[in-house]
Amino acid sequence: MAPADLAKLTLAEQRLARQEGFFNALNRGASDVTIVTDADATIVYVSPSVVELLGHAPYGVLGMKAWEFVHPDDRACAQGAFSRALMRDAGYERLSLRIKDGKGEWRWVEETVTNCLSDRDVGGVIKNLRDISAEVAAHDEVRKSEARYRAIAETAQEGILVLGTTGDTTFVNQKLADLLGRTREETYQQGIS
């Protein structure tokens, strides 16, 4: 090999090594996980952030089917989203589902599935995962709290009317409707006038 060709090759290898280092540094600091699968959902790449977010070793999951990590109750939905994304070149689907972390516990993630099979630089399906476990837990607590307060208001022996900021009726319990001699629907529409 001529010295000029060797110099070009060395320079190209250095650029590639720098680019790989840059790419790995970006992925290590990411709060999301990127997974690339083939068209059969076999994992061919996982970003290093999978260790921090999910407790899996990146190389430990390569070659496994993505479905192995999905909660059984969410599997059909995940497979459907994957299939719909495959039907469209550069098509994507977004869903929320539970996946198993490295400790065997279920975590809620928001997943975006993007078909990049025809992209010669990727040649796979990209799955971006964002942990939403805390958001789901908070939403569940709000829902439970609302249900408790609604049960208290519904069984109260006093009539209860809640007005919105514009004066519209947002809640009427059955006791108030009974006191007014109306149905709840009528009380919602007419208020207490």
PDB file of C-alpha atoms in Angstrom, residues 35-45 63-67 82 86 113-117 122-127:
ATOM      1  CA  ILE A  35     -33.040  -0.330  20.753  1.00  0.00           C
ATOM      2  CA  VAL A  36     -32.640  -1.455  17.156  1.00  0.00           C
ATOM      3  CA  THR A  37     -34.247  -4.689  16.018  1.00  0.00           C
ATOM      4  CA  ASP A  38     -34.494  -6.481  12.722  1.00  0.00           C
ATOM      5  CA  ALA A  39     -37.844  -7.012  11.008  1.00  0.00           C
ATOM      6  CA  ASP A  40     -38.500 -10.048  13.248  1.00  0.00           C
ATOM      7  CA  ALA A  41     -37.994  -7.982  16.450  1.00  0.00           C
ATOM      8  CA  THR A  42     -34.628  -9.574  17.244  1.00  0.00           C
ATOM      9  CA  ILE A  43     -32.485  -7.053  19.139  1.00  0.00           C
ATOM     10  CA  VAL A  44     -29.356  -6.086  17.186  1.00  0.00           C
ATOM     11  CA  TYR A  45     -28.350  -2.949  19.143  1.00  0.00           C
ATOM     12  CA  GLY A  63     -30.051 -11.607  19.823  1.00  0.00           C
ATOM     13  CA  MET A  64     -33.112 -11.800  22.075  1.00  0.00           C
ATOM     14  CA  LYS A  65     -36.621 -11.047  20.852  1.00  0.00           C
ATOM     15  CA  ALA A  66     -37.927  -7.683  22.032  1.00  0.00           C
ATOM     16  CA  TRP A  67     -41.166  -9.371  23.143  1.00  0.00           C
ATOM     17  CA  PHE A  82     -44.561  -2.936  15.554  1.00  0.00           C
ATOM     18  CA  LEU A  86     -43.494  -2.021   9.406  1.00  0.00           C
ATOM     19  CA  VAL A 113     -41.280   2.457  17.135  1.00  0.00           C
ATOM     20  CA  THR A 114     -39.830   3.768  13.847  1.00  0.00           C
ATOM     21  CA  ASN A 115     -39.383   1.708  10.698  1.00  0.00           C
ATOM     22  CA  CYS A 116     -35.883   2.406   9.362  1.00  0.00           C
ATOM     23  CA  LEU A 117     -35.430  -0.893   7.540  1.00  0.00           C
ATOM     24  CA  VAL A 122     -29.737   1.803  10.091  1.00  0.00           C
ATOM     25  CA  GLY A 123     -31.342  -1.175   8.374  1.00  0.00           C
ATOM     26  CA  GLY A 124     -33.601  -1.900  11.322  1.00  0.00           C
ATOM     27  CA  VAL A 125     -36.515  -0.846  13.451  1.00  0.00           C
ATOM     28  CA  ILE A 126     -35.657   1.792  16.044  1.00  0.00           C
ATOM     29  CA  LYS A 127     -37.406   1.679  19.410  1.00  0.00           C
TER      30      LYS A 127
END
